[in-house]
Each structure stands twice: as structure tokens, then as C-alpha cells.
mmCIF file of C-alpha atoms in Angstrom:
data_model
loop_
_atom_site.group_PDB
_atom_site.id
_atom_site.type_symbol
_atom_site.label_atom_id
_atom_site.label_comp_id
_atom_site.label_asym_id
_atom_site.label_seq_id
_atom_site.Cartn_x
_atom_site.Cartn_y
_atom_site.Cartn_z
ATOM 1 C CA MET A 1 -28.675 40.481 34.779
ATOM 2 C CA ARG A 2 -29.215 43.746 32.930
ATOM 3 C CA THR A 3 -26.618 46.034 32.270
ATOM 4 C CA ARG A 4 -25.508 49.826 31.904
ATOM 5 C CA ARG A 5 -22.416 51.431 30.671
ATOM 6 C CA ILE A 6 -19.523 52.793 31.927
ATOM 7 C CA GLY A 7 -18.138 54.838 29.154
ATOM 8 C CA ASP A 8 -18.004 52.718 25.979
ATOM 9 C CA VAL A 9 -18.264 49.758 28.439
ATOM 10 C CA GLU A 10 -21.354 47.672 29.149
ATOM 11 C CA VAL A 11 -21.854 46.457 32.485
ATOM 12 C CA SER A 12 -23.921 44.402 34.771
ATOM 13 C CA ALA A 13 -26.289 47.206 36.577
ATOM 14 C CA ILE A 14 -25.228 45.817 40.134
ATOM 15 C CA GLY A 15 -21.267 45.097 40.710
ATOM 16 C CA LEU A 16 -19.334 43.744 43.637
ATOM 17 C CA GLY A 17 -17.377 46.150 45.987
ATOM 18 C CA GLY A 18 -14.249 44.052 46.894
ATOM 19 C CA MET A 19 -13.133 46.194 49.857
ATOM 20 C CA PRO A 20 -14.917 43.779 52.635
ATOM 21 C CA LEU A 21 -12.914 41.207 51.211
ATOM 22 C CA SER A 22 -9.447 42.578 52.492
ATOM 23 C CA VAL A 23 -9.709 45.104 55.666
ATOM 24 C CA GLU A 24 -10.210 44.273 58.730
ATOM 25 C CA GLY A 25 -12.836 41.726 59.574
ATOM 26 C CA ARG A 26 -12.176 39.839 56.093
ATOM 27 C CA PRO A 27 -13.042 36.522 55.455
ATOM 28 C CA ASP A 28 -10.841 33.648 55.258
ATOM 29 C CA ARG A 29 -9.220 33.228 51.232
ATOM 30 C CA GLU A 30 -11.098 30.538 50.328
ATOM 31 C CA ARG A 31 -14.326 32.487 51.154
ATOM 32 C CA ALA A 32 -13.158 35.258 49.777
ATOM 33 C CA LEU A 33 -12.503 34.008 46.658
ATOM 34 C CA ALA A 34 -15.775 31.851 46.734
ATOM 35 C CA THR A 35 -17.233 35.885 46.852
ATOM 36 C CA VAL A 36 -15.618 36.510 43.630
ATOM 37 C CA ARG A 37 -16.775 33.342 41.756
ATOM 38 C CA ALA A 38 -20.304 33.503 42.700
ATOM 39 C CA ALA A 39 -20.723 37.275 41.880
ATOM 40 C CA VAL A 40 -19.088 36.401 38.425
ATOM 41 C CA GLU A 41 -21.695 33.375 37.979
ATOM 42 C CA ALA A 42 -24.895 35.803 39.061
ATOM 43 C CA GLY A 43 -23.454 37.546 36.196
ATOM 44 C CA VAL A 44 -21.865 40.630 37.930
ATOM 45 C CA THR A 45 -19.377 41.788 35.468
ATOM 46 C CA LEU A 46 -18.000 45.010 37.082
ATOM 47 C CA ILE A 47 -15.856 44.444 40.429
ATOM 48 C CA ASP A 48 -14.598 47.624 42.130
ATOM 49 C CA THR A 49 -11.375 47.311 43.964
ATOM 50 C CA ALA A 50 -8.455 49.531 45.445
ATOM 51 C CA ASP A 51 -4.629 49.200 46.025
ATOM 52 C CA ALA A 52 -5.812 50.764 49.710
ATOM 53 C CA TYR A 53 -7.899 47.897 50.420
ATOM 54 C CA SER A 54 -6.037 45.837 52.971
ATOM 55 C CA MET A 55 -5.086 45.319 56.492
ATOM 56 C CA ASP A 56 -2.376 48.056 56.750
ATOM 57 C CA GLU A 57 0.705 49.178 55.006
ATOM 58 C CA THR A 58 2.134 45.501 55.151
ATOM 59 C CA ASP A 59 -0.286 44.070 52.986
ATOM 60 C CA PHE A 60 -0.812 46.869 51.115
ATOM 61 C CA GLY A 61 -2.462 45.969 47.387
ATOM 62 C CA HIS A 62 -4.022 42.464 48.837
ATOM 63 C CA ASN A 63 -7.719 43.159 47.517
ATOM 64 C CA GLU A 64 -5.997 43.786 43.701
ATOM 65 C CA GLU A 65 -3.905 40.494 44.112
ATOM 66 C CA LEU A 66 -6.698 38.347 45.536
ATOM 67 C CA ILE A 67 -9.365 39.745 42.924
ATOM 68 C CA ALA A 68 -6.932 38.900 40.414
ATOM 69 C CA GLU A 69 -6.471 35.823 41.635
ATOM 70 C CA ALA A 70 -10.306 34.867 41.639
ATOM 71 C CA LEU A 71 -10.870 35.952 38.065
ATOM 72 C CA ARG A 72 -7.946 33.866 36.659
ATOM 73 C CA GLY A 73 -9.460 30.830 38.323
ATOM 74 C CA LEU A 74 -12.934 31.503 36.310
ATOM 75 C CA GLY A 75 -10.898 31.549 32.757
ATOM 76 C CA SER A 76 -12.625 33.094 29.964
ATOM 77 C CA ALA A 77 -15.904 33.917 32.403
ATOM 78 C CA GLY A 78 -13.308 36.227 34.681
ATOM 79 C CA GLY A 79 -11.786 37.776 31.230
ATOM 80 C CA ASP A 80 -15.315 39.179 30.563
ATOM 81 C CA VAL A 81 -15.202 41.282 34.082
ATOM 82 C CA LEU A 82 -14.669 45.070 34.326
ATOM 83 C CA VAL A 83 -12.089 45.412 37.303
ATOM 84 C CA ALA A 84 -12.147 49.042 38.443
ATOM 85 C CA THR A 85 -9.208 49.633 40.985
ATOM 86 C CA LYS A 86 -8.330 53.106 42.704
ATOM 87 C CA GLY A 87 -4.836 55.257 43.653
ATOM 88 C CA GLY A 88 -3.866 58.066 45.579
ATOM 89 C CA HIS A 89 -5.272 56.691 49.218
ATOM 90 C CA THR A 90 -2.298 54.949 50.954
ATOM 91 C CA ARG A 91 -1.980 52.986 54.415
ATOM 92 C CA THR A 92 -0.033 53.687 57.543
ATOM 93 C CA SER A 93 1.057 51.541 60.558
ATOM 94 C CA GLY A 94 -1.492 50.371 62.907
ATOM 95 C CA GLY A 95 -4.249 50.117 60.001
ATOM 96 C CA GLY A 96 -4.498 54.214 59.227
ATOM 97 C CA TRP A 97 -4.999 55.868 56.514
ATOM 98 C CA GLY A 98 -3.171 58.538 53.830
ATOM 99 C CA LEU A 99 -3.371 60.623 51.139
ATOM 100 C CA ASP A 100 -1.122 61.118 48.156
ATOM 101 C CA GLY A 101 -2.558 62.879 45.317
ATOM 102 C CA SER A 102 0.930 63.665 44.033
ATOM 103 C CA PRO A 103 1.393 63.200 40.243
ATOM 104 C CA ALA A 104 4.475 60.937 40.870
ATOM 105 C CA TYR A 105 2.688 58.725 43.329
ATOM 106 C CA LEU A 106 -0.428 58.454 41.119
ATOM 107 C CA ARG A 107 2.026 57.314 38.264
ATOM 108 C CA SER A 108 3.679 54.965 40.484
ATOM 109 C CA ALA A 109 0.717 53.661 42.208
ATOM 110 C CA CYS A 110 -1.071 52.727 38.771
ATOM 111 C CA ASP A 111 1.969 50.919 37.950
ATOM 112 C CA ALA A 112 2.240 48.594 40.900
ATOM 113 C CA SER A 113 -1.484 48.346 40.277
ATOM 114 C CA LEU A 114 -0.935 47.061 36.416
ATOM 115 C CA LYS A 115 1.555 44.415 38.073
ATOM 116 C CA ARG A 116 -1.102 43.020 40.702
ATOM 117 C CA LEU A 117 -3.848 42.862 38.332
ATOM 118 C CA GLY A 118 -1.699 41.486 36.054
ATOM 119 C CA VAL A 119 -2.962 43.371 33.004
ATOM 120 C CA ASP A 120 -1.250 45.605 30.193
ATOM 121 C CA ALA A 121 -3.827 48.742 30.804
ATOM 122 C CA ILE A 122 -6.568 49.075 33.451
ATOM 123 C CA ASP A 123 -10.186 49.001 32.567
ATOM 124 C CA LEU A 124 -11.221 52.134 35.026
ATOM 125 C CA TYR A 125 -8.685 53.893 37.220
ATOM 126 C CA GLN A 126 -10.202 55.699 39.727
ATOM 127 C CA PHE A 127 -8.442 58.565 41.758
ATOM 128 C CA HIS A 128 -9.684 57.820 45.083
ATOM 129 C CA ARG A 129 -9.934 60.697 47.392
ATOM 130 C CA PRO A 130 -8.989 64.381 46.958
ATOM 131 C CA ASP A 131 -5.535 65.371 48.906
ATOM 132 C CA PRO A 132 -5.493 68.913 50.554
ATOM 133 C CA GLY A 133 -1.733 68.895 49.974
ATOM 134 C CA VAL A 134 -2.066 68.604 45.859
ATOM 135 C CA PRO A 135 -4.299 71.130 43.715
ATOM 136 C CA LEU A 136 -6.852 68.984 42.318
ATOM 137 C CA ALA A 137 -5.972 69.743 38.653
ATOM 138 C CA ASP A 138 -2.335 68.351 38.948
ATOM 139 C CA SER A 139 -4.131 65.298 40.289
ATOM 140 C CA PHE A 140 -6.892 64.698 37.467
ATOM 141 C CA GLY A 141 -3.716 65.870 35.125
ATOM 142 C CA ALA A 142 -1.937 62.582 36.473
ATOM 143 C CA ILE A 143 -4.784 60.554 36.063
ATOM 144 C CA ALA A 144 -4.973 62.420 31.825
ATOM 145 C CA GLY A 145 -1.470 61.377 31.627
ATOM 146 C CA LEU A 146 -2.512 57.731 32.336
ATOM 147 C CA LEU A 147 -4.751 57.609 29.979
ATOM 148 C CA ASP A 148 -2.786 59.398 27.142
ATOM 149 C CA ALA A 149 -0.215 56.708 27.949
ATOM 150 C CA GLY A 150 -2.743 53.561 27.384
ATOM 151 C CA LYS A 151 -1.451 52.466 30.701
ATOM 152 C CA ILE A 152 -5.739 52.870 31.528
ATOM 153 C CA LYS A 153 -8.577 52.571 29.414
ATOM 154 C CA GLN A 154 -11.163 54.562 31.193
ATOM 155 C CA ALA A 155 -11.092 56.948 34.043
ATOM 156 C CA GLY A 156 -13.067 57.900 37.126
ATOM 157 C CA ILE A 157 -13.031 59.634 40.429
ATOM 158 C CA SER A 158 -14.063 58.990 44.237
ATOM 159 C CA ASN A 159 -15.460 60.847 47.026
ATOM 160 C CA PHE A 160 -15.769 64.548 45.187
ATOM 161 C CA ASP A 161 -18.510 67.201 44.785
ATOM 162 C CA PRO A 162 -19.998 68.804 41.573
ATOM 163 C CA GLU A 163 -17.685 71.316 41.046
ATOM 164 C CA GLU A 164 -14.645 68.861 41.552
ATOM 165 C CA ILE A 165 -16.527 66.739 38.987
ATOM 166 C CA LYS A 166 -16.885 69.435 36.773
ATOM 167 C CA LEU A 167 -13.431 70.410 37.150
ATOM 168 C CA ALA A 168 -12.296 66.695 36.483
ATOM 169 C CA ASN A 169 -14.351 66.083 33.345
ATOM 170 C CA GLU A 170 -12.508 69.126 32.242
ATOM 171 C CA VAL A 171 -9.167 68.320 32.926
ATOM 172 C CA LEU A 172 -9.487 64.989 31.627
ATOM 173 C CA GLY A 173 -11.055 66.662 28.524
ATOM 174 C CA GLY A 174 -14.825 65.255 28.563
ATOM 175 C CA ARG A 175 -13.207 61.420 29.034
ATOM 176 C CA LEU A 176 -14.329 61.280 32.580
ATOM 177 C CA VAL A 177 -16.540 58.184 32.684
ATOM 178 C CA SER A 178 -17.468 57.379 36.612
ATOM 179 C CA VAL A 179 -17.758 59.129 39.841
ATOM 180 C CA GLN A 180 -17.814 56.860 42.925
ATOM 181 C CA ASN A 181 -19.331 58.655 45.918
ATOM 182 C CA GLN A 182 -20.887 56.938 49.292
ATOM 183 C CA PHE A 183 -24.856 57.190 48.911
ATOM 184 C CA SER A 184 -27.301 54.850 51.166
ATOM 185 C CA PRO A 185 -30.573 55.183 52.592
ATOM 186 C CA ALA A 186 -28.839 56.663 55.769
ATOM 187 C CA TYR A 187 -26.676 58.864 53.378
ATOM 188 C CA ARG A 188 -28.581 60.803 51.146
ATOM 189 C CA SER A 189 -26.160 64.002 50.554
ATOM 190 C CA SER A 190 -24.403 62.670 47.219
ATOM 191 C CA GLU A 191 -27.713 63.447 45.180
ATOM 192 C CA PRO A 192 -26.468 66.711 43.829
ATOM 193 C CA GLU A 193 -23.534 64.350 42.519
ATOM 194 C CA LEU A 194 -25.847 61.667 41.508
ATOM 195 C CA GLU A 195 -28.278 64.216 39.795
ATOM 196 C CA LEU A 196 -25.377 66.111 37.975
ATOM 197 C CA CYS A 197 -23.671 62.295 36.667
ATOM 198 C CA ALA A 198 -27.203 61.744 35.249
ATOM 199 C CA GLU A 199 -27.168 65.342 33.603
ATOM 200 C CA LEU A 200 -23.335 64.226 32.092
ATOM 201 C CA GLY A 201 -23.635 61.045 30.987
ATOM 202 C CA ILE A 202 -21.314 59.880 33.730
ATOM 203 C CA ALA A 203 -21.429 56.623 35.429
ATOM 204 C CA PHE A 204 -22.566 57.223 39.325
ATOM 205 C CA LEU A 205 -21.323 53.884 41.250
ATOM 206 C CA PRO A 206 -22.389 54.097 44.989
ATOM 207 C CA TRP A 207 -20.236 53.130 47.380
ATOM 208 C CA SER A 208 -21.688 51.231 50.499
ATOM 209 C CA PRO A 209 -25.461 51.504 49.349
ATOM 210 C CA LEU A 210 -26.643 48.999 51.858
ATOM 211 C CA GLY A 211 -24.845 51.018 54.584
ATOM 212 C CA GLY A 212 -21.461 50.217 55.113
ATOM 213 C CA ILE A 213 -19.465 46.706 56.235
ATOM 214 C CA GLY A 214 -21.275 44.931 58.958
ATOM 215 C CA LYS A 215 -24.632 47.419 58.667
ATOM 216 C CA ALA A 216 -25.970 45.613 55.513
ATOM 217 C CA GLY A 217 -28.193 43.534 57.886
ATOM 218 C CA GLU A 218 -29.467 46.332 59.935
ATOM 219 C CA LEU A 219 -31.108 48.199 56.587
ATOM 220 C CA GLY A 220 -34.362 46.958 56.977
ATOM 221 C CA GLU A 221 -34.654 47.784 61.094
ATOM 222 C CA LEU A 222 -33.513 51.089 60.567
ATOM 223 C CA ASN A 223 -35.500 52.177 57.650
ATOM 224 C CA SER A 224 -38.938 50.415 57.812
ATOM 225 C CA ALA A 225 -40.412 51.649 54.698
ATOM 226 C CA PHE A 226 -37.816 49.403 53.229
ATOM 227 C CA ALA A 227 -38.500 46.485 54.971
ATOM 228 C CA GLU A 228 -42.482 47.184 54.218
ATOM 229 C CA VAL A 229 -42.063 47.164 50.476
ATOM 230 C CA ALA A 230 -39.815 44.355 50.527
ATOM 231 C CA ALA A 231 -42.519 42.398 52.617
ATOM 232 C CA ALA A 232 -44.857 43.532 49.598
ATOM 233 C CA HIS A 233 -42.350 41.968 47.151
ATOM 234 C CA ASP A 234 -41.374 38.742 49.298
ATOM 235 C CA ALA A 235 -37.789 40.156 48.582
ATOM 236 C CA SER A 236 -35.243 41.532 50.760
ATOM 237 C CA PRO A 237 -34.531 45.298 52.328
ATOM 238 C CA GLN A 238 -31.192 45.082 50.735
ATOM 239 C CA GLN A 239 -32.799 44.147 47.200
ATOM 240 C CA VAL A 240 -35.370 46.986 47.948
ATOM 241 C CA CYS A 241 -32.797 49.267 48.364
ATOM 242 C CA LEU A 242 -30.595 48.553 45.260
ATOM 243 C CA ALA A 243 -34.105 48.612 43.020
ATOM 244 C CA TRP A 244 -34.573 51.865 44.374
ATOM 245 C CA MET A 245 -31.010 52.811 43.573
ATOM 246 C CA LEU A 246 -31.360 51.767 39.694
ATOM 247 C CA ALA A 247 -34.752 53.575 39.867
ATOM 248 C CA LYS A 248 -32.849 57.246 40.374
ATOM 249 C CA ALA A 249 -31.231 57.514 37.139
ATOM 250 C CA PRO A 250 -30.084 55.522 34.134
ATOM 251 C CA VAL A 251 -26.504 56.278 35.407
ATOM 252 C CA VAL A 252 -26.498 54.365 38.835
ATOM 253 C CA ILE A 253 -24.575 51.583 39.420
ATOM 254 C CA PRO A 254 -24.804 50.346 42.674
ATOM 255 C CA ILE A 255 -21.616 48.259 44.162
ATOM 256 C CA PRO A 256 -22.338 46.664 47.463
ATOM 257 C CA GLY A 257 -19.731 44.889 49.224
ATOM 258 C CA SER A 258 -19.899 41.440 50.092
ATOM 259 C CA SER A 259 -17.781 39.060 51.890
ATOM 260 C CA ARG A 260 -19.968 35.974 51.598
ATOM 261 C CA PRO A 261 -21.326 34.383 48.278
ATOM 262 C CA GLU A 262 -24.654 34.326 49.345
ATOM 263 C CA SER A 263 -24.838 38.147 50.228
ATOM 264 C CA ILE A 264 -23.890 38.921 46.540
ATOM 265 C CA ARG A 265 -25.882 36.838 44.891
ATOM 266 C CA ASN A 266 -28.940 38.271 47.139
ATOM 267 C CA SER A 267 -27.833 41.844 45.898
ATOM 268 C CA ALA A 268 -27.487 40.570 42.056
ATOM 269 C CA ALA A 269 -30.794 39.143 41.851
ATOM 270 C CA ALA A 270 -32.354 42.927 42.989
ATOM 271 C CA THR A 271 -31.713 43.677 39.121
ATOM 272 C CA HIS A 272 -34.927 42.250 38.239
ATOM 273 C CA LEU A 273 -37.077 44.151 41.449
ATOM 274 C CA GLU A 274 -39.290 46.315 39.828
ATOM 275 C CA LEU A 275 -40.960 49.109 42.699
ATOM 276 C CA THR A 276 -44.205 51.024 41.596
ATOM 277 C CA THR A 277 -44.188 54.940 41.419
ATOM 278 C CA ASP A 278 -45.919 55.211 44.358
ATOM 279 C CA GLU A 279 -43.113 52.543 46.000
ATOM 280 C CA LEU A 280 -40.155 55.027 44.998
ATOM 281 C CA ALA A 281 -42.140 58.193 46.102
ATOM 282 C CA ARG A 282 -42.541 56.123 49.480
ATOM 283 C CA LEU A 283 -38.543 55.505 49.951
ATOM 284 C CA GLY A 284 -38.031 58.729 48.765
#
């Protein structure tokens, strides 16, 4: 497995997105745990989770607890994994989603995540999504406070535009280490954020890089160029997609979600796929 960096930590160039293991349509617990084990066995040392990855408000924190259980079962290998979690999203009855970026909520959410993950300090804590009801500087300031208090080791943000990224880094005193935005062949509007992160040396973590839950299998059908390049390399369109992302900048670390061991093994192998300059130009 090739590696890249998030702040001062070296991680696998491809991570595992934990969301599909806990939301609607999630696998049974044994398959979910097996998926995490398969990821680590394939060399993955970055797992992305969030307190809001659950069916609804009744099992809030499900994914964090699941990831923590899986890593405990792996012994020392599990201890080598950087676990990134997020706070600021809430769940409502009926499977709805809400927002709370208030400093008080973010502090309490971090404390709850610490307990669910069973750690003294969270490896990477990310403000999940802007809350229109709270000034961004206040939310970012709360994250800075968690850093100062030693409750989190590194800080990131998710779903923000370039100007908001610059503000976050300013409020954090230059300590912003990651930005997690949606990016895929079908969703390329985060190119400006990717380019800014490359300029600043901040890790860019594309979420839903293969198109989102339940859509990864259609990637080759929806994007013929990826299927054609895959055929030339005896690879899958999904592997070509991840290799294409990795080639965009040294700061890019895709976090494909997976609910099956086979899927994450396939994704992890993409770090060994080298695409030519002509192929990259063809993919865009």
C-alpha cells in the first residue's frame, strides 16, 4: 500500500469510508466487521466515520462503535489505523438529518465520540457540515478549542468551499490538516477545493469517490472512458477512478465507502495502478 500524509501522520493512500456500514441498507454486523478487517489486512490505515452515521437518532453513534469494535478485534494492527470522525450533523426521527454547529454542541459531540471510540484523543476530528444558524468562525473556534484541550490530535472540515477553507485555517492558526468534500467522475465541482488544498498542503479526502452508496457498480456504464481504460489495464473501472484521483495531486486520499470485504480489497489495490499521461487526459 502506498502512503500519503494527513498533517504529521502517514496513512494509506486510500482509506475506508464507514458510512455504508451503518445507514439504511447496511450489512449485518458480522459482514460489517469483516469489511473493516479486510480493509486493514489490505493495508488501509485510514478509516473515516462520523457520529451521525446511523439509521436515525435511536442508534446515533452506531458507526463509531462498530469501527472501534472492529479495530479492537485486530489487536496491534488496529492500533496503527488513523480514525477520522466528524461532529456537527444530527439525526432526527424517521431517518432525517439536522445540523448543529454551536460550540457547546461540538464540545459535547466530541466528548461522546471519545467515549464511543474508546480513546483519550481523537486522531482526526472534522466539523461535518456548515450550520447556517451559527457563524462559521464560532464553529471553527470550537474545533480549535478541542485541539488546544488535547481532546483531538488533528482538525479537519467537511463540505466547505475555498473561502470557508481559508477561514477555517485562519481560525485554527494554520492547523487545518484535511478537507473532506464530495468528488467523483460525476461530481467534479469540488475541483477548486482540491486545487486549494494542493496549494496549501492540506489533505483532500474525496467522499463518495465512486459515485455514492449503491452506485459504484454503475461507474463504468456511466463513464465509458473509465471502463475503456480499465480494460486496457485488466483492472476495474472503480480502480481506474481511484488511480485517476490519486494522480490529481499528492494531497488526495480517496475514502471509498464499502459494505463488503471484496469491495475494499478492490479499492485498496488501486494504489498500484499507474495511468499514462494520455489516459489521465482522456479521463479529464
